[in-house]
């Protein structure tokens, strides 16, 4: 949920990860991080009052090995494609394998797209070329800082200054549960 998590920046202001507000608060209270941007509300502890952090910056630089591979999930595909059908740009409800699985198509970033139920159904086990359909964009594995840090999360608007976001992240992913 937006507002219940905080963005953590490295000492160099490079986005690192997203943690719970509770975890971010502990980082600030223990002087491991400083608050860069306040969230909503005030936290009360025995001795002090502290604005809820939305963005924190580590006081010491940490070297982190990055996960370069983004896991292939329904939510991640919807987030990449902005929740839009790859064929008609309508609202997507399903995942389509561009080259059908029944004919050996891979379950891979390059062969999956978000699709509306209508397009998916009428496509059946044909390829877009066989139908004369055109893909709105060539499907690719997502890359970049935003994906590494956010995954399928919907970013808090207060994080935007720190993330170099592709357009697809501007639209909230549907069926966001966490
Ligand atoms: Zn469609």
CSV table of C-alpha atoms and ligand atoms in Angstrom, one decimal:
chain,number,residue,atom,x,y,z
A,1,UNK,CA,0.0,0.0,0.0
A,2,UNK,CA,1.3,3.5,-0.8
A,3,UNK,CA,2.3,5.2,2.3
A,4,UNK,CA,3.1,2.2,4.4
A,5,UNK,CA,6.5,1.7,2.8
A,6,UNK,CA,9.5,4.0,2.4
A,7,UNK,CA,12.1,4.3,-0.3
A,8,UNK,CA,15.7,3.9,0.8
A,9,UNK,CA,18.5,5.8,-1.0
A,10,UNK,CA,22.1,5.0,-0.8
A,11,UNK,CA,24.5,7.7,0.6
A,12,UNK,CA,25.0,8.7,-3.0
A,13,UNK,CA,21.2,9.2,-3.4
A,14,UNK,CA,20.9,6.2,-5.7
A,15,UNK,CA,17.6,4.3,-5.0
A,16,UNK,CA,18.4,1.1,-3.3
A,17,UNK,CA,15.2,-0.6,-2.1
A,18,UNK,CA,11.8,-0.3,-0.6
A,19,UNK,CA,11.3,-1.1,3.1
A,20,UNK,CA,8.4,-0.8,5.6
A,21,UNK,CA,7.9,2.5,7.2
A,22,UNK,CA,8.7,0.8,10.5
A,23,UNK,CA,12.1,-0.3,9.2
A,24,UNK,CA,12.8,3.1,7.8
A,25,UNK,CA,11.9,4.7,11.1
A,26,UNK,CA,14.4,2.4,12.9
A,27,UNK,CA,17.1,3.4,10.4
A,28,UNK,CA,16.5,7.0,11.2
A,29,UNK,CA,16.2,6.6,15.0
A,30,UNK,CA,19.5,4.6,15.0
A,31,UNK,CA,21.2,7.3,12.9
A,32,UNK,CA,21.8,4.8,10.1
A,33,UNK,CA,19.7,7.0,7.8
A,34,UNK,CA,18.4,10.5,7.6
A,35,UNK,CA,14.9,11.4,6.5
A,36,UNK,CA,14.9,13.0,3.0
A,37,UNK,CA,11.1,13.3,2.5
A,38,UNK,CA,8.4,13.0,5.1
A,39,UNK,CA,5.3,10.8,4.7
A,40,UNK,CA,2.0,11.2,6.3
A,41,UNK,CA,1.7,11.6,10.1
A,42,UNK,CA,3.9,11.7,13.1
A,43,UNK,CA,5.4,8.8,15.0
A,44,UNK,CA,5.5,9.0,18.8
A,45,UNK,CA,8.1,7.1,20.8
A,46,UNK,CA,8.9,7.3,24.4
A,47,UNK,CA,11.3,10.2,24.0
A,48,UNK,CA,10.7,11.8,20.7
A,49,UNK,CA,8.3,12.7,17.9
A,50,UNK,CA,9.3,11.9,14.3
A,51,UNK,CA,7.6,12.5,11.0
A,52,UNK,CA,6.8,9.2,9.3
A,53,UNK,CA,9.6,8.8,6.7
A,54,UNK,CA,8.7,8.4,3.0
A,55,UNK,CA,12.2,8.6,1.6
A,56,UNK,CA,15.4,8.0,3.7
A,57,UNK,CA,19.1,8.2,2.8
A,58,UNK,CA,21.7,6.0,4.3
A,59,UNK,CA,24.4,7.9,6.2
A,60,UNK,CA,27.0,5.3,5.1
A,61,UNK,CA,27.5,4.0,1.5
A,62,UNK,CA,26.6,0.4,1.1
A,63,UNK,CA,27.6,-1.8,-1.8
A,64,UNK,CA,24.8,-4.0,-2.9
A,65,UNK,CA,24.9,-6.7,-5.5
A,66,UNK,CA,22.0,-6.1,-7.8
A,67,UNK,CA,19.5,-8.6,-9.0
A,68,UNK,CA,19.5,-8.0,-12.7
A,69,UNK,CA,16.7,-10.4,-13.5
A,70,UNK,CA,13.1,-9.3,-13.0
A,71,UNK,CA,10.8,-12.3,-12.2
A,72,UNK,CA,8.1,-13.0,-14.7
A,73,UNK,CA,4.8,-12.7,-13.0
A,74,UNK,CA,1.3,-11.6,-14.0
A,75,UNK,CA,1.6,-8.5,-11.9
A,76,UNK,CA,5.0,-7.6,-13.4
A,77,UNK,CA,3.7,-8.1,-17.0
A,78,UNK,CA,0.7,-5.9,-16.3
A,79,UNK,CA,3.0,-3.3,-14.8
A,80,UNK,CA,5.4,-3.4,-17.7
A,81,UNK,CA,2.5,-3.1,-20.2
A,82,UNK,CA,0.7,-0.4,-18.2
A,83,UNK,CA,-2.3,-2.6,-17.8
A,84,UNK,CA,-3.1,-2.2,-21.5
A,85,UNK,CA,-3.8,-4.8,-24.2
A,86,UNK,CA,-0.8,-5.2,-26.5
A,87,UNK,CA,-3.1,-5.5,-29.5
A,88,UNK,CA,-6.0,-3.0,-29.1
A,89,UNK,CA,-4.7,-0.9,-26.1
A,90,UNK,CA,-7.9,-1.6,-24.3
A,91,UNK,CA,-7.9,-2.6,-20.6
A,92,UNK,CA,-6.0,-5.9,-20.2
A,93,UNK,CA,-7.4,-8.8,-18.2
A,94,UNK,CA,-5.3,-11.7,-19.4
A,95,UNK,CA,-1.8,-12.7,-20.3
A,96,UNK,CA,-1.2,-13.7,-24.0
A,97,UNK,CA,1.7,-15.7,-25.4
A,98,UNK,CA,2.5,-13.9,-28.6
A,99,UNK,CA,3.8,-17.0,-30.3
A,100,UNK,CA,1.3,-19.5,-28.8
A,101,UNK,CA,2.6,-22.0,-26.2
A,102,UNK,CA,0.6,-24.7,-27.9
A,103,UNK,CA,3.1,-24.3,-30.8
A,104,UNK,CA,6.2,-24.1,-28.7
A,105,UNK,CA,6.1,-20.4,-27.7
A,106,UNK,CA,8.2,-19.7,-24.6
A,107,UNK,CA,6.9,-18.4,-21.3
A,108,UNK,CA,9.5,-15.5,-21.4
A,109,UNK,CA,9.4,-11.7,-21.2
A,110,UNK,CA,10.0,-11.5,-24.9
A,111,UNK,CA,6.9,-13.7,-25.7
A,112,UNK,CA,4.3,-12.5,-23.1
A,113,UNK,CA,2.1,-9.5,-23.2
A,114,UNK,CA,-0.9,-8.2,-21.3
A,115,UNK,CA,-4.1,-8.6,-23.4
A,116,UNK,CA,-7.8,-8.0,-23.1
A,117,UNK,CA,-10.0,-11.1,-23.0
A,118,UNK,CA,-11.5,-10.3,-26.4
A,119,UNK,CA,-8.2,-10.1,-28.3
A,120,UNK,CA,-6.8,-13.1,-26.4
A,121,UNK,CA,-9.9,-15.2,-27.3
A,122,UNK,CA,-10.0,-14.2,-30.9
A,123,UNK,CA,-6.3,-14.7,-31.3
A,124,UNK,CA,-6.5,-18.3,-30.1
A,125,UNK,CA,-3.5,-20.3,-31.2
A,126,UNK,CA,-2.5,-18.0,-34.1
A,127,UNK,CA,0.4,-15.6,-34.2
A,128,UNK,CA,-0.2,-11.9,-34.7
A,129,UNK,CA,1.3,-12.1,-38.2
A,130,UNK,CA,-1.2,-14.8,-39.2
A,131,UNK,CA,-4.0,-12.5,-38.2
A,132,UNK,CA,-2.5,-9.4,-39.6
A,133,UNK,CA,-2.3,-7.9,-36.1
A,134,UNK,CA,0.3,-5.6,-34.9
A,135,UNK,CA,1.9,-5.5,-31.5
A,136,UNK,CA,1.8,-2.0,-29.9
A,137,UNK,CA,5.4,-2.5,-28.8
A,138,UNK,CA,8.0,-5.3,-28.9
A,139,UNK,CA,7.9,-7.1,-25.6
A,140,UNK,CA,11.1,-7.0,-23.6
A,141,UNK,CA,12.4,-7.9,-20.2
A,142,UNK,CA,12.1,-4.8,-18.0
A,143,UNK,CA,15.3,-3.0,-17.1
A,144,UNK,CA,16.5,0.0,-15.1
A,145,UNK,CA,16.7,1.4,-11.6
A,146,UNK,CA,12.9,1.6,-11.1
A,147,UNK,CA,12.4,-2.1,-11.8
A,148,UNK,CA,15.2,-3.1,-9.7
A,149,UNK,CA,13.9,-1.1,-6.8
A,150,UNK,CA,10.2,-1.3,-7.2
A,151,UNK,CA,9.4,-4.6,-8.9
A,152,UNK,CA,5.7,-4.6,-9.3
A,153,UNK,CA,5.1,-2.0,-6.6
A,154,UNK,CA,3.2,1.2,-7.3
A,155,UNK,CA,5.5,4.0,-6.3
A,156,UNK,CA,4.6,6.6,-3.8
A,157,UNK,CA,4.4,10.0,-5.6
A,158,UNK,CA,6.9,11.3,-3.1
A,159,UNK,CA,9.5,8.9,-4.5
A,160,UNK,CA,9.3,10.2,-8.1
A,161,UNK,CA,12.1,12.7,-7.7
A,162,UNK,CA,14.5,9.8,-7.0
A,163,UNK,CA,13.4,7.3,-9.5
A,164,UNK,CA,13.9,7.4,-13.2
A,165,UNK,CA,10.6,5.9,-14.2
A,166,UNK,CA,9.5,4.6,-17.5
A,167,UNK,CA,6.0,5.5,-18.6
A,168,UNK,CA,4.6,2.1,-17.8
A,169,UNK,CA,5.1,2.7,-14.1
A,170,UNK,CA,3.0,5.8,-14.2
A,171,UNK,CA,-0.1,3.7,-14.4
A,172,UNK,CA,-0.8,1.7,-11.3
A,173,UNK,CA,-0.6,-2.1,-11.8
A,174,UNK,CA,-4.1,-3.7,-11.6
A,175,UNK,CA,-4.9,-6.2,-8.9
A,176,UNK,CA,-2.3,-4.7,-6.5
A,177,UNK,CA,-2.6,-6.7,-3.4
A,178,UNK,CA,0.3,-5.7,-1.2
B,1,LIG,ZN1,-7.4,-6.1,-26.9
